[in-house]
PDB file of C-alpha atoms in Angstrom:
ATOM      1  CA  MET A  10    -168.573  68.337  32.176  1.00 58.00           C
ATOM      2  CA  LYS A  11    -171.237  67.474  29.598  1.00 60.00           C
ATOM      3  CA  ARG A  12    -173.725  66.417  32.297  1.00 66.00           C
ATOM      4  CA  ILE A  13    -173.142  69.600  34.270  1.00 62.00           C
ATOM      5  CA  LEU A  14    -173.638  71.835  31.240  1.00 64.00           C
ATOM      6  CA  ASN A  15    -176.756  69.932  30.219  1.00 64.00           C
ATOM      7  CA  LYS A  16    -178.503  70.907  33.451  1.00 64.00           C
ATOM      8  CA  PHE A  17    -178.174  74.626  32.679  1.00 63.00           C
ATOM      9  CA  ILE A  18    -179.370  74.547  29.062  1.00 81.00           C
ATOM     10  CA  PRO A  19    -182.856  76.051  28.645  1.00 82.00           C
ATOM     11  CA  ASP A  20    -185.697  74.240  26.897  1.00 85.00           C
ATOM     12  CA  THR A  21    -185.500  76.256  23.683  1.00 94.00           C
ATOM     13  CA  GLU A  22    -184.964  75.410  20.022  1.00 94.00           C
ATOM     14  CA  THR A  23    -181.248  76.084  20.388  1.00 94.00           C
ATOM     15  CA  GLY A  24    -181.168  74.267  23.720  1.00 93.00           C
ATOM     16  CA  GLU A  25    -182.660  71.111  22.226  1.00 94.00           C
ATOM     17  CA  PHE A  26    -179.887  70.888  19.643  1.00 95.00           C
ATOM     18  CA  LEU A  27    -177.222  71.456  22.311  1.00 94.00           C
ATOM     19  CA  LYS A  28    -178.777  68.891  24.658  1.00 93.00           C
ATOM     20  CA  GLN A  29    -178.777  66.191  22.005  1.00 94.00           C
ATOM     21  CA  ALA A  30    -175.210  67.091  21.071  1.00 94.00           C
ATOM     22  CA  LEU A  31    -174.054  66.902  24.695  1.00 92.00           C
ATOM     23  CA  GLU A  32    -175.766  63.534  25.139  1.00 92.00           C
ATOM     24  CA  ASP A  33    -174.003  62.113  22.088  1.00 92.00           C
ATOM     25  CA  ARG A  34    -171.079  60.001  23.312  1.00 90.00           C
ATOM     26  CA  ASN A  35    -169.351  60.287  19.943  1.00 92.00           C
ATOM     27  CA  LEU A  36    -169.039  64.063  20.244  1.00 94.00           C
ATOM     28  CA  THR A  37    -166.417  65.886  22.291  1.00 93.00           C
ATOM     29  CA  MET A  38    -166.969  69.342  23.746  1.00 93.00           C
ATOM     30  CA  LYS A  39    -165.003  70.723  20.800  1.00 94.00           C
ATOM     31  CA  ASP A  40    -167.361  68.898  18.437  1.00 95.00           C
ATOM     32  CA  VAL A  41    -170.413  70.349  20.187  1.00 95.00           C
ATOM     33  CA  LEU A  42    -169.006  73.870  19.804  1.00 94.00           C
ATOM     34  CA  HIS A  43    -168.057  73.138  16.189  1.00 95.00           C
ATOM     35  CA  GLY A  44    -171.579  71.919  15.384  1.00 96.00           C
ATOM     36  CA  TYR A  45    -173.162  74.949  17.051  1.00 96.00           C
ATOM     37  CA  MET A  46    -170.954  77.368  15.084  1.00 95.00           C
ATOM     38  CA  TYR A  47    -171.667  75.544  11.822  1.00 96.00           C
ATOM     39  CA  ILE A  48    -175.452  75.667  12.121  1.00 96.00           C
ATOM     40  CA  ARG A  49    -175.523  79.104  13.775  1.00 96.00           C
ATOM     41  CA  TRP A  50    -173.277  80.862  11.251  1.00 95.00           C
ATOM     42  CA  PRO A  51    -173.311  78.644   8.132  1.00 94.00           C
ATOM     43  CA  LYS A  52    -172.612  81.434   5.644  1.00 93.00           C
ATOM     44  CA  ALA A  53    -169.444  82.482   7.487  1.00 92.00           C
ATOM     45  CA  TYR A  54    -168.396  78.849   7.945  1.00 91.00           C
ATOM     46  CA  ILE A  55    -168.909  77.801   4.331  1.00 92.00           C
ATOM     47  CA  GLY A  56    -167.769  81.141   2.933  1.00 89.00           C
ATOM     48  CA  ALA A  57    -164.433  80.667   4.686  1.00 86.00           C
ATOM     49  CA  ALA A  58    -164.089  77.163   3.255  1.00 84.00           C
ATOM     50  CA  LEU A  59    -164.844  78.526  -0.223  1.00 85.00           C
ATOM     51  CA  GLY A  60    -162.377  81.389   0.149  1.00 83.00           C
ATOM     52  CA  GLU A  61    -165.211  83.879  -0.270  1.00 81.00           C
ATOM     53  CA  ASN A  62    -164.955  85.935   2.929  1.00 68.00           C
ATOM     54  CA  ASN A  63    -162.467  87.525   5.341  1.00 67.00           C
ATOM     55  CA  LEU A  64    -162.184  84.335   7.399  1.00 58.00           C
ATOM     56  CA  ALA A  65    -160.658  82.398   4.486  1.00 55.00           C
ATOM     57  CA  PRO A  66    -157.022  83.403   5.248  1.00 57.00           C
ATOM     58  CA  ILE A  67    -157.479  82.186   8.827  1.00 51.00           C
ATOM     59  CA  ALA A  68    -158.746  78.808   7.604  1.00 55.00           C
ATOM     60  CA  ASP A  69    -155.804  78.586   5.196  1.00 59.00           C
ATOM     61  CA  PHE A  70    -153.379  79.449   7.993  1.00 45.00           C
ATOM     62  CA  PHE A  71    -154.570  76.655  10.282  1.00 46.00           C
ATOM     63  CA  THR A  72    -154.495  74.198   7.380  1.00 57.00           C
ATOM     64  CA  SER A  73    -150.874  75.141   6.681  1.00 54.00           C
ATOM     65  CA  LEU A  74    -149.982  74.398  10.312  1.00 45.00           C
ATOM     66  CA  VAL A  75    -151.193  70.819   9.866  1.00 51.00           C
ATOM     67  CA  ALA A  76    -149.780  70.233   6.383  1.00 57.00           C
ATOM     68  CA  SER A  77    -147.521  72.495   4.364  1.00 62.00           C
ATOM     69  CA  PRO A  78    -148.635  73.354   0.813  1.00 66.00           C
ATOM     70  CA  ASN A  79    -145.713  71.294  -0.520  1.00 70.00           C
ATOM     71  CA  ASP A  80    -146.677  68.128   1.356  1.00 66.00           C
ATOM     72  CA  LYS A  81    -149.116  66.714  -1.207  1.00 75.00           C
ATOM     73  CA  GLU A  82    -149.576  63.387   0.545  1.00 80.00           C
ATOM     74  CA  LYS A  83    -150.502  64.962   3.866  1.00 80.00           C
ATOM     75  CA  ARG A  84    -152.714  67.498   2.121  1.00 76.00           C
ATOM     76  CA  GLN A  85    -154.633  64.715   0.396  1.00 84.00           C
ATOM     77  CA  LYS A  86    -155.052  62.907   3.717  1.00 87.00           C
ATOM     78  CA  LEU A  87    -156.550  66.102   5.164  1.00 83.00           C
ATOM     79  CA  LYS A  88    -158.977  66.222   2.241  1.00 87.00           C
ATOM     80  CA  ASP A  89    -159.956  62.572   2.705  1.00 91.00           C
ATOM     81  CA  ASP A  90    -160.388  63.004   6.475  1.00 91.00           C
ATOM     82  CA  PHE A  91    -162.577  66.069   5.891  1.00 92.00           C
ATOM     83  CA  ALA A  92    -164.799  64.119   3.482  1.00 95.00           C
ATOM     84  CA  GLN A  93    -165.194  61.328   6.044  1.00 96.00           C
ATOM     85  CA  SER A  94    -166.801  63.796   8.437  1.00 95.00           C
ATOM     86  CA  TYR A  95    -168.827  65.953   6.022  1.00 97.00           C
ATOM     87  CA  HIS A  96    -170.363  64.522   2.860  1.00 98.00           C
ATOM     88  CA  GLY A  97    -173.410  64.177   0.673  1.00 98.00           C
ATOM     89  CA  LYS A  98    -175.150  61.455  -1.294  1.00 98.00           C
ATOM     90  CA  VAL A  99    -176.545  62.210  -4.750  1.00 98.00           C
ATOM     91  CA  ILE A 100    -180.186  61.175  -5.033  1.00 98.00           C
ATOM     92  CA  THR A 101    -182.791  61.388  -7.765  1.00 97.00           C
ATOM     93  CA  THR A 102    -185.779  63.700  -7.557  1.00 97.00           C
ATOM     94  CA  ALA A 103    -188.104  60.754  -7.004  1.00 97.00           C
ATOM     95  CA  GLU A 104    -186.152  59.578  -3.944  1.00 98.00           C
ATOM     96  CA  ALA A 105    -185.810  63.140  -2.610  1.00 98.00           C
ATOM     97  CA  VAL A 106    -189.593  63.521  -2.758  1.00 98.00           C
ATOM     98  CA  LYS A 107    -190.046  60.220  -0.916  1.00 97.00           C
ATOM     99  CA  LEU A 108    -187.657  61.388   1.800  1.00 97.00           C
ATOM    100  CA  ILE A 109    -189.556  64.599   2.553  1.00 96.00           C
ATOM    101  CA  LYS A 110    -192.864  62.696   2.481  1.00 96.00           C
ATOM    102  CA  ILE A 111    -191.770  59.747   4.612  1.00 95.00           C
ATOM    103  CA  LYS A 112    -194.343  60.580   7.328  1.00 90.00           C
ATOM    104  CA  LYS A 113    -192.787  58.356   9.992  1.00 92.00           C
ATOM    105  CA  GLU A 114    -189.842  58.561  12.331  1.00 95.00           C
ATOM    106  CA  VAL A 115    -186.736  56.712  11.179  1.00 95.00           C
ATOM    107  CA  ARG A 116    -183.695  55.462  13.071  1.00 96.00           C
ATOM    108  CA  THR A 117    -181.135  53.634  10.959  1.00 97.00           C
ATOM    109  CA  THR A 118    -177.501  53.644   9.899  1.00 97.00           C
ATOM    110  CA  LEU A 119    -176.762  53.487   6.200  1.00 97.00           C
ATOM    111  CA  PRO A 120    -174.249  50.755   5.317  1.00 97.00           C
ATOM    112  CA  GLU A 121    -170.956  51.736   3.674  1.00 97.00           C
ATOM    113  CA  ARG A 122    -172.104  50.072   0.487  1.00 97.00           C
ATOM    114  CA  VAL A 123    -174.629  52.947   0.212  1.00 98.00           C
ATOM    115  CA  LEU A 124    -172.681  55.780   1.837  1.00 98.00           C
ATOM    116  CA  PRO A 125    -168.968  54.898   1.555  1.00 97.00           C
ATOM    117  CA  TYR A 126    -167.706  56.825   4.575  1.00 97.00           C
ATOM    118  CA  GLU A 127    -166.708  55.671   8.026  1.00 95.00           C
ATOM    119  CA  LYS A 128    -168.448  58.499   9.897  1.00 95.00           C
ATOM    120  CA  ALA A 129    -171.803  60.276   9.766  1.00 97.00           C
ATOM    121  CA  ARG A 130    -174.081  57.691   8.168  1.00 97.00           C
ATOM    122  CA  ASP A 131    -177.142  57.830  10.441  1.00 97.00           C
ATOM    123  CA  ILE A 132    -180.619  58.770   9.318  1.00 97.00           C
ATOM    124  CA  ILE A 133    -182.525  59.613  12.474  1.00 96.00           C
ATOM    125  CA  LEU A 134    -185.697  61.458  11.586  1.00 96.00           C
ATOM    126  CA  GLN A 135    -187.547  63.074  14.463  1.00 96.00           C
ATOM    127  CA  HIS A 136    -190.658  64.891  13.202  1.00 96.00           C
ATOM    128  CA  PRO A 137    -189.771  64.371   9.514  1.00 96.00           C
ATOM    129  CA  ASP A 138    -192.661  66.651   8.512  1.00 96.00           C
ATOM    130  CA  HIS A 139    -190.795  69.606  10.080  1.00 98.00           C
ATOM    131  CA  ILE A 140    -189.114  71.105   7.020  1.00 98.00           C
ATOM    132  CA  VAL A 141    -187.454  74.523   6.896  1.00 98.00           C
ATOM    133  CA  LEU A 142    -186.417  76.144   3.631  1.00 98.00           C
ATOM    134  CA  PHE A 143    -183.138  77.976   4.162  1.00 97.00           C
ATOM    135  CA  GLU A 144    -180.965  80.366   2.188  1.00 97.00           C
ATOM    136  CA  CYS A 145    -178.171  78.335   0.597  1.00 97.00           C
ATOM    137  CA  PRO A 146    -174.886  79.369   2.271  1.00 96.00           C
ATOM    138  CA  CYS A 147    -172.906  78.384  -0.840  1.00 96.00           C
ATOM    139  CA  ARG A 148    -174.972  80.559  -3.179  1.00 97.00           C
ATOM    140  CA  ALA A 149    -175.182  83.416  -0.680  1.00 95.00           C
ATOM    141  CA  SER A 150    -171.378  83.436  -0.349  1.00 94.00           C
ATOM    142  CA  ARG A 151    -170.792  83.949  -4.066  1.00 94.00           C
ATOM    143  CA  GLU A 152    -170.361  87.337  -5.712  1.00 91.00           C
ATOM    144  CA  ASN A 153    -172.750  86.423  -8.548  1.00 93.00           C
ATOM    145  CA  PRO A 154    -174.911  83.606  -7.181  1.00 94.00           C
ATOM    146  CA  CYS A 155    -177.549  81.521  -8.888  1.00 94.00           C
ATOM    147  CA  TYR A 156    -181.144  82.203  -7.903  1.00 95.00           C
ATOM    148  CA  PRO A 157    -183.295  81.521  -6.025  1.00 96.00           C
ATOM    149  CA  LEU A 158    -181.174  81.536  -2.892  1.00 97.00           C
ATOM    150  CA  ASP A 159    -183.615  79.720  -0.615  1.00 97.00           C
ATOM    151  CA  VAL A 160    -183.200  76.134  -1.816  1.00 97.00           C
ATOM    152  CA  CYS A 161    -181.669  74.241   1.133  1.00 98.00           C
ATOM    153  CA  MET A 162    -184.129  72.073   3.052  1.00 98.00           C
ATOM    154  CA  ILE A 163    -183.448  71.387   6.721  1.00 98.00           C
ATOM    155  CA  VAL A 164    -185.364  68.238   7.619  1.00 98.00           C
ATOM    156  CA  GLY A 165    -186.429  66.962  11.043  1.00 97.00           C
ATOM    157  CA  GLU A 166    -185.576  67.938  14.595  1.00 97.00           C
ATOM    158  CA  PRO A 167    -183.646  69.387  16.344  1.00 97.00           C
ATOM    159  CA  PHE A 168    -182.256  71.011  13.186  1.00 98.00           C
ATOM    160  CA  ALA A 169    -185.389  72.522  11.618  1.00 98.00           C
ATOM    161  CA  SER A 170    -186.476  74.467  14.711  1.00 97.00           C
ATOM    162  CA  PHE A 171    -182.911  75.618  15.425  1.00 97.00           C
ATOM    163  CA  VAL A 172    -182.594  77.119  11.943  1.00 98.00           C
ATOM    164  CA  ALA A 173    -186.099  78.654  11.984  1.00 97.00           C
ATOM    165  CA  LYS A 174    -185.425  80.290  15.355  1.00 97.00           C
ATOM    166  CA  ASN A 175    -181.907  81.569  14.680  1.00 97.00           C
ATOM    167  CA  HIS A 176    -182.341  82.586  11.032  1.00 97.00           C
ATOM    168  CA  PRO A 177    -185.847  84.093  10.842  1.00 97.00           C
ATOM    169  CA  GLU A 178    -184.967  86.383   7.907  1.00 96.00           C
ATOM    170  CA  LYS A 179    -183.343  83.632   5.859  1.00 96.00           C
ATOM    171  CA  SER A 180    -185.636  80.683   6.490  1.00 98.00           C
ATOM    172  CA  ARG A 181    -189.271  79.673   6.582  1.00 97.00           C
ATOM    173  CA  ARG A 182    -191.245  76.549   7.387  1.00 98.00           C
ATOM    174  CA  ILE A 183    -192.737  74.756   4.395  1.00 98.00           C
ATOM    175  CA  THR A 184    -195.139  71.887   3.856  1.00 97.00           C
ATOM    176  CA  GLU A 185    -194.243  68.559   2.262  1.00 97.00           C
ATOM    177  CA  ASP A 186    -196.147  69.537  -0.882  1.00 97.00           C
ATOM    178  CA  GLU A 187    -194.268  72.824  -1.165  1.00 98.00           C
ATOM    179  CA  ALA A 188    -190.986  70.976  -0.662  1.00 98.00           C
ATOM    180  CA  GLU A 189    -191.917  68.636  -3.512  1.00 98.00           C
ATOM    181  CA  ARG A 190    -192.619  71.574  -5.833  1.00 98.00           C
ATOM    182  CA  ILE A 191    -189.242  73.127  -4.968  1.00 98.00           C
ATOM    183  CA  LEU A 192    -187.413  69.854  -5.625  1.00 98.00           C
ATOM    184  CA  GLU A 193    -189.073  69.549  -9.021  1.00 97.00           C
ATOM    185  CA  ALA A 194    -188.334  73.194  -9.884  1.00 97.00           C
ATOM    186  CA  GLU A 195    -184.661  72.791  -8.972  1.00 97.00           C
ATOM    187  CA  ASN A 196    -184.444  69.632 -11.066  1.00 96.00           C
ATOM    188  CA  ALA A 197    -185.950  71.552 -14.001  1.00 94.00           C
ATOM    189  CA  ARG A 198    -183.184  74.154 -13.599  1.00 95.00           C
ATOM    190  CA  GLY A 199    -180.583  71.397 -13.881  1.00 94.00           C
ATOM    191  CA  HIS A 200    -179.654  71.347 -10.202  1.00 97.00           C
ATOM    192  CA  VAL A 201    -178.714  68.239  -8.201  1.00 97.00           C
ATOM    193  CA  HIS A 202    -180.238  66.924  -4.972  1.00 98.00           C
ATOM    194  CA  HIS A 203    -177.661  66.037  -2.301  1.00 98.00           C
ATOM    195  CA  VAL A 204    -178.593  64.447   1.023  1.00 98.00           C
ATOM    196  CA  PHE A 205    -176.037  65.842   3.489  1.00 98.00           C
ATOM    197  CA  PHE A 206    -174.482  64.262   6.588  1.00 98.00           C
ATOM    198  CA  LYS A 207    -172.005  65.782   9.047  1.00 98.00           C
ATOM    199  CA  ASP A 208    -170.265  64.372  12.110  1.00 97.00           C
ATOM    200  CA  VAL A 209    -170.826  67.418  14.328  1.00 97.00           C
ATOM    201  CA  MET A 210    -174.468  67.567  13.215  1.00 97.00           C
ATOM    202  CA  LEU A 211    -175.059  64.627  15.543  1.00 97.00           C
ATOM    203  CA  GLY A 212    -173.399  62.350  12.994  1.00 97.00           C
ATOM    204  CA  ARG A 213    -176.427  62.200  10.777  1.00 97.00           C
ATOM    205  CA  PHE A 214    -178.567  63.437   7.901  1.00 98.00           C
ATOM    206  CA  TYR A 215    -179.909  66.943   8.381  1.00 98.00           C
ATOM    207  CA  ALA A 216    -180.505  68.558   4.972  1.00 98.00           C
ATOM    208  CA  ILE A 217    -181.399  68.115   1.329  1.00 98.00           C
ATOM    209  CA  CYS A 218    -179.449  70.652  -0.700  1.00 97.00           C
ATOM    210  CA  ASN A 219    -180.359  71.542  -4.281  1.00 98.00           C
ATOM    211  CA  CYS A 220    -177.025  72.321  -5.842  1.00 97.00           C
ATOM    212  CA  CYS A 221    -175.754  74.106  -8.931  1.00 95.00           C
ATOM    213  CA  SER A 222    -172.256  73.271 -10.144  1.00 95.00           C
ATOM    214  CA  CYS A 223    -171.135  76.911 -10.178  1.00 93.00           C
ATOM    215  CA  CYS A 224    -171.996  77.739  -6.541  1.00 96.00           C
ATOM    216  CA  CYS A 225    -171.993  74.425  -4.644  1.00 96.00           C
ATOM    217  CA  GLY A 226    -169.050  74.067  -2.274  1.00 95.00           C
ATOM    218  CA  ALA A 227    -169.217  70.267  -2.276  1.00 96.00           C
ATOM    219  CA  MET A 228    -169.103  70.084  -6.067  1.00 96.00           C
ATOM    220  CA  GLU A 229    -166.177  72.518  -6.084  1.00 94.00           C
ATOM    221  CA  ALA A 230    -164.478  70.372  -3.443  1.00 93.00           C
ATOM    222  CA  MET A 231    -164.885  67.323  -5.690  1.00 94.00           C
ATOM    223  CA  ARG A 232    -163.159  69.177  -8.509  1.00 93.00           C
ATOM    224  CA  ASN A 233    -160.329  69.959  -6.077  1.00 90.00           C
ATOM    225  CA  GLY A 234    -159.796  66.344  -5.024  1.00 92.00           C
ATOM    226  CA  ILE A 235    -161.972  66.250  -1.886  1.00 93.00           C
ATOM    227  CA  PRO A 236    -164.315  63.229  -2.264  1.00 95.00           C
ATOM    228  CA  MET A 237    -167.292  64.847  -0.538  1.00 96.00           C
ATOM    229  CA  LEU A 238    -170.024  63.406  -2.736  1.00 98.00           C
ATOM    230  CA  ALA A 239    -171.081  59.788  -3.164  1.00 98.00           C
ATOM    231  CA  PRO A 240    -172.705  59.028  -6.536  1.00 98.00           C
ATOM    232  CA  SER A 241    -176.333  57.989  -6.621  1.00 98.00           C
ATOM    233  CA  GLY A 242    -175.627  54.414  -7.686  1.00 98.00           C
ATOM    234  CA  TYR A 243    -177.003  54.941 -11.176  1.00 98.00           C
ATOM    235  CA  ILE A 244    -175.561  55.991 -14.522  1.00 98.00           C
ATOM    236  CA  SER A 245    -177.224  57.672 -17.467  1.00 97.00           C
ATOM    237  CA  VAL A 246    -177.335  55.643 -20.695  1.00 96.00           C
ATOM    238  CA  VAL A 247    -178.195  56.766 -24.216  1.00 95.00           C
ATOM    239  CA  ASP A 248    -180.509  54.956 -26.611  1.00 94.00           C
ATOM    240  CA  PRO A 249    -178.641  55.330 -29.935  1.00 91.00           C
ATOM    241  CA  GLN A 250    -181.840  54.663 -31.868  1.00 92.00           C
ATOM    242  CA  LYS A 251    -183.549  57.695 -30.338  1.00 93.00           C
ATOM    243  CA  CYS A 252    -180.697  60.173 -29.829  1.00 93.00           C
ATOM    244  CA  ILE A 253    -180.478  62.847 -32.554  1.00 92.00           C
ATOM    245  CA  GLY A 254    -177.378  64.521 -31.132  1.00 91.00           C
ATOM    246  CA  CYS A 255    -179.012  67.879 -30.411  1.00 91.00           C
ATOM    247  CA  GLY A 256    -176.873  68.409 -27.300  1.00 90.00           C
ATOM    248  CA  GLN A 257    -179.665  69.894 -25.176  1.00 91.00           C
ATOM    249  CA  CYS A 258    -179.146  67.408 -22.346  1.00 92.00           C
ATOM    250  CA  MET A 259    -175.407  68.201 -22.275  1.00 93.00           C
ATOM    251  CA  GLU A 260    -176.167  71.831 -21.424  1.00 92.00           C
ATOM    252  CA  TYR A 261    -177.795  70.709 -18.167  1.00 94.00           C
ATOM    253  CA  CYS A 262    -175.293  68.058 -17.018  1.00 95.00           C
ATOM    254  CA  PRO A 263    -173.854  69.440 -13.738  1.00 95.00           C
ATOM    255  CA  PHE A 264    -170.870  67.079 -13.702  1.00 96.00           C
ATOM    256  CA  GLY A 265    -169.615  67.599 -17.255  1.00 95.00           C
ATOM    257  CA  ALA A 266    -170.125  63.929 -18.055  1.00 96.00           C
ATOM    258  CA  MET A 267    -171.651  64.339 -21.519  1.00 95.00           C
ATOM    259  CA  HIS A 268    -170.115  65.074 -24.928  1.00 93.00           C
ATOM    260  CA  LEU A 269    -171.069  64.686 -28.564  1.00 92.00           C
ATOM    261  CA  ARG A 270    -169.195  62.355 -30.880  1.00 89.00           C
ATOM    262  CA  ASN A 271    -170.287  61.422 -34.395  1.00 86.00           C
ATOM    263  CA  LYS A 272    -173.562  63.258 -33.788  1.00 84.00           C
ATOM    264  CA  ARG A 273    -174.436  61.034 -30.840  1.00 88.00           C
ATOM    265  CA  MET A 274    -174.364  61.783 -27.137  1.00 92.00           C
ATOM    266  CA  ARG A 275    -171.726  59.939 -25.099  1.00 94.00           C
ATOM    267  CA  ILE A 276    -171.634  59.498 -21.316  1.00 95.00           C
ATOM    268  CA  ASP A 277    -168.309  59.517 -19.449  1.00 96.00           C
ATOM    269  CA  PRO A 278    -168.755  56.777 -16.790  1.00 95.00           C
ATOM    270  CA  LYS A 279    -165.961  58.286 -14.686  1.00 95.00           C
ATOM    271  CA  LYS A 280    -167.788  61.608 -14.382  1.00 96.00           C
ATOM    272  CA  CYS A 281    -171.466  60.638 -14.346  1.00 97.00           C
ATOM    273  CA  MET A 282    -172.839  60.728 -10.783  1.00 98.00           C
ATOM    274  CA  GLY A 283    -176.250  59.374 -11.763  1.00 97.00           C
ATOM    275  CA  CYS A 284    -178.210  62.450 -10.680  1.00 97.00           C
ATOM    276  CA  GLY A 285    -180.792  62.028 -13.457  1.00 96.00           C
ATOM    277  CA  VAL A 286    -180.904  65.726 -14.333  1.00 95.00           C
ATOM    278  CA  CYS A 287    -180.359  64.948 -18.019  1.00 95.00           C
ATOM    279  CA  THR A 288    -183.078  62.327 -18.366  1.00 94.00           C
ATOM    280  CA  ASN A 289    -186.042  64.692 -18.445  1.00 89.00           C
ATOM    281  CA  LYS A 290    -184.300  67.243 -20.674  1.00 91.00           C
ATOM    282  CA  CYS A 291    -184.274  64.979 -23.731  1.00 91.00           C
ATOM    283  CA  ARG A 292    -187.063  65.723 -26.217  1.00 89.00           C
ATOM    284  CA  LYS A 293    -186.691  62.273 -27.766  1.00 92.00           C
ATOM    285  CA  ASP A 294    -186.739  60.303 -24.489  1.00 93.00           C
ATOM    286  CA  ALA A 295    -183.314  58.872 -25.368  1.00 95.00           C
ATOM    287  CA  LEU A 296    -181.851  58.909 -21.849  1.00 96.00           C
ATOM    288  CA  ARG A 297    -182.548  56.758 -18.814  1.00 96.00           C
ATOM    289  CA  LEU A 298    -180.878  55.802 -15.548  1.00 97.00           C
ATOM    290  CA  VAL A 299    -179.650  52.265 -14.914  1.00 97.00           C
ATOM    291  CA  ARG A 300    -177.832  50.746 -11.952  1.00 98.00           C
ATOM    292  CA  ASN A 301    -174.077  51.382 -11.996  1.00 97.00           C
ATOM    293  CA  LYS A 302    -172.540  48.425 -10.156  1.00 95.00           C
ATOM    294  CA  LYS A 303    -169.150  50.154 -10.014  1.00 95.00           C
ATOM    295  CA  HIS A 304    -170.633  52.770  -7.694  1.00 97.00           C
ATOM    296  CA  PRO A 305    -172.162  52.467  -4.198  1.00 97.00           C
ATOM    297  CA  GLU A 306    -175.757  51.309  -3.965  1.00 97.00           C
ATOM    298  CA  PRO A 307    -178.594  53.856  -4.267  1.00 98.00           C
ATOM    299  CA  LEU A 308    -180.191  55.390  -1.202  1.00 98.00           C
ATOM    300  CA  LEU A 309    -183.687  53.915  -1.494  1.00 97.00           C
ATOM    301  CA  VAL A 310    -186.100  55.546   0.931  1.00 96.00           C
ATOM    302  CA  ASP A 311    -188.529  52.588   0.863  1.00 93.00           C
ATOM    303  CA  LYS A 312    -185.798  50.434   2.441  1.00 90.00           C
ATOM    304  CA  LEU A 313    -185.027  52.764   5.357  1.00 86.00           C
TER     305      LEU A 313
END
């Protein structure tokens, strides 16, 4: 069936995505349709998952058919299975910049010690300089979203051209230098860079999202027990000789991992995801990132 359908798909931006999906032996026909719907109507898809649109009751209904609200064990398994197929990796601004400036095609699978999921761990970059800035579906779905809305970066093919073609009013092509400026601006706002992977998106990396804790669906999912995000592999540490306990860095921490005690900043190792947002907010240079060996290894672009 896949081979037959492939013959009738036109050589367009949308067709290229569908052709690669149909050629992927790991994807069923249902997966191909799922992936198309996700990338074609991301606001409706994510809005339903967030409970922010009219499709939310339908999503809840189908979930209840698989596991009743009272079956906590089965519900948690659903959450874990979902995270296996759709997840992000926290990365620092420096690594995010390296990723959008990689300048060469990449074909590799990240080991589980970096991305601790069984599915969707490939980084296959075709035309990595093709970057499309896209309206964030999470922010756009919210009643009072954070701004700017256009902060999601679709990287490489066939994803970038698909989004540019099908969402002309909500996306635009950007250069590597412009992408770097946006990453730095989002970091300055206290937002986190997540490298996203999804099984029906050809099982691989397709976007760098710049996420705020109030709008981001993945961060909300984490708070609700869905382990969608893998920590960066680092942890923030405080130099007690430099810290004056002003609390400015705490205002920016997107994971609520910081608190003041005895006029000194403390880091909760169970909450810190090692995003590095706090480190450049300290006026006294009292914060830095170090390797957290209890977490998965960092995603280091130089090693790809």
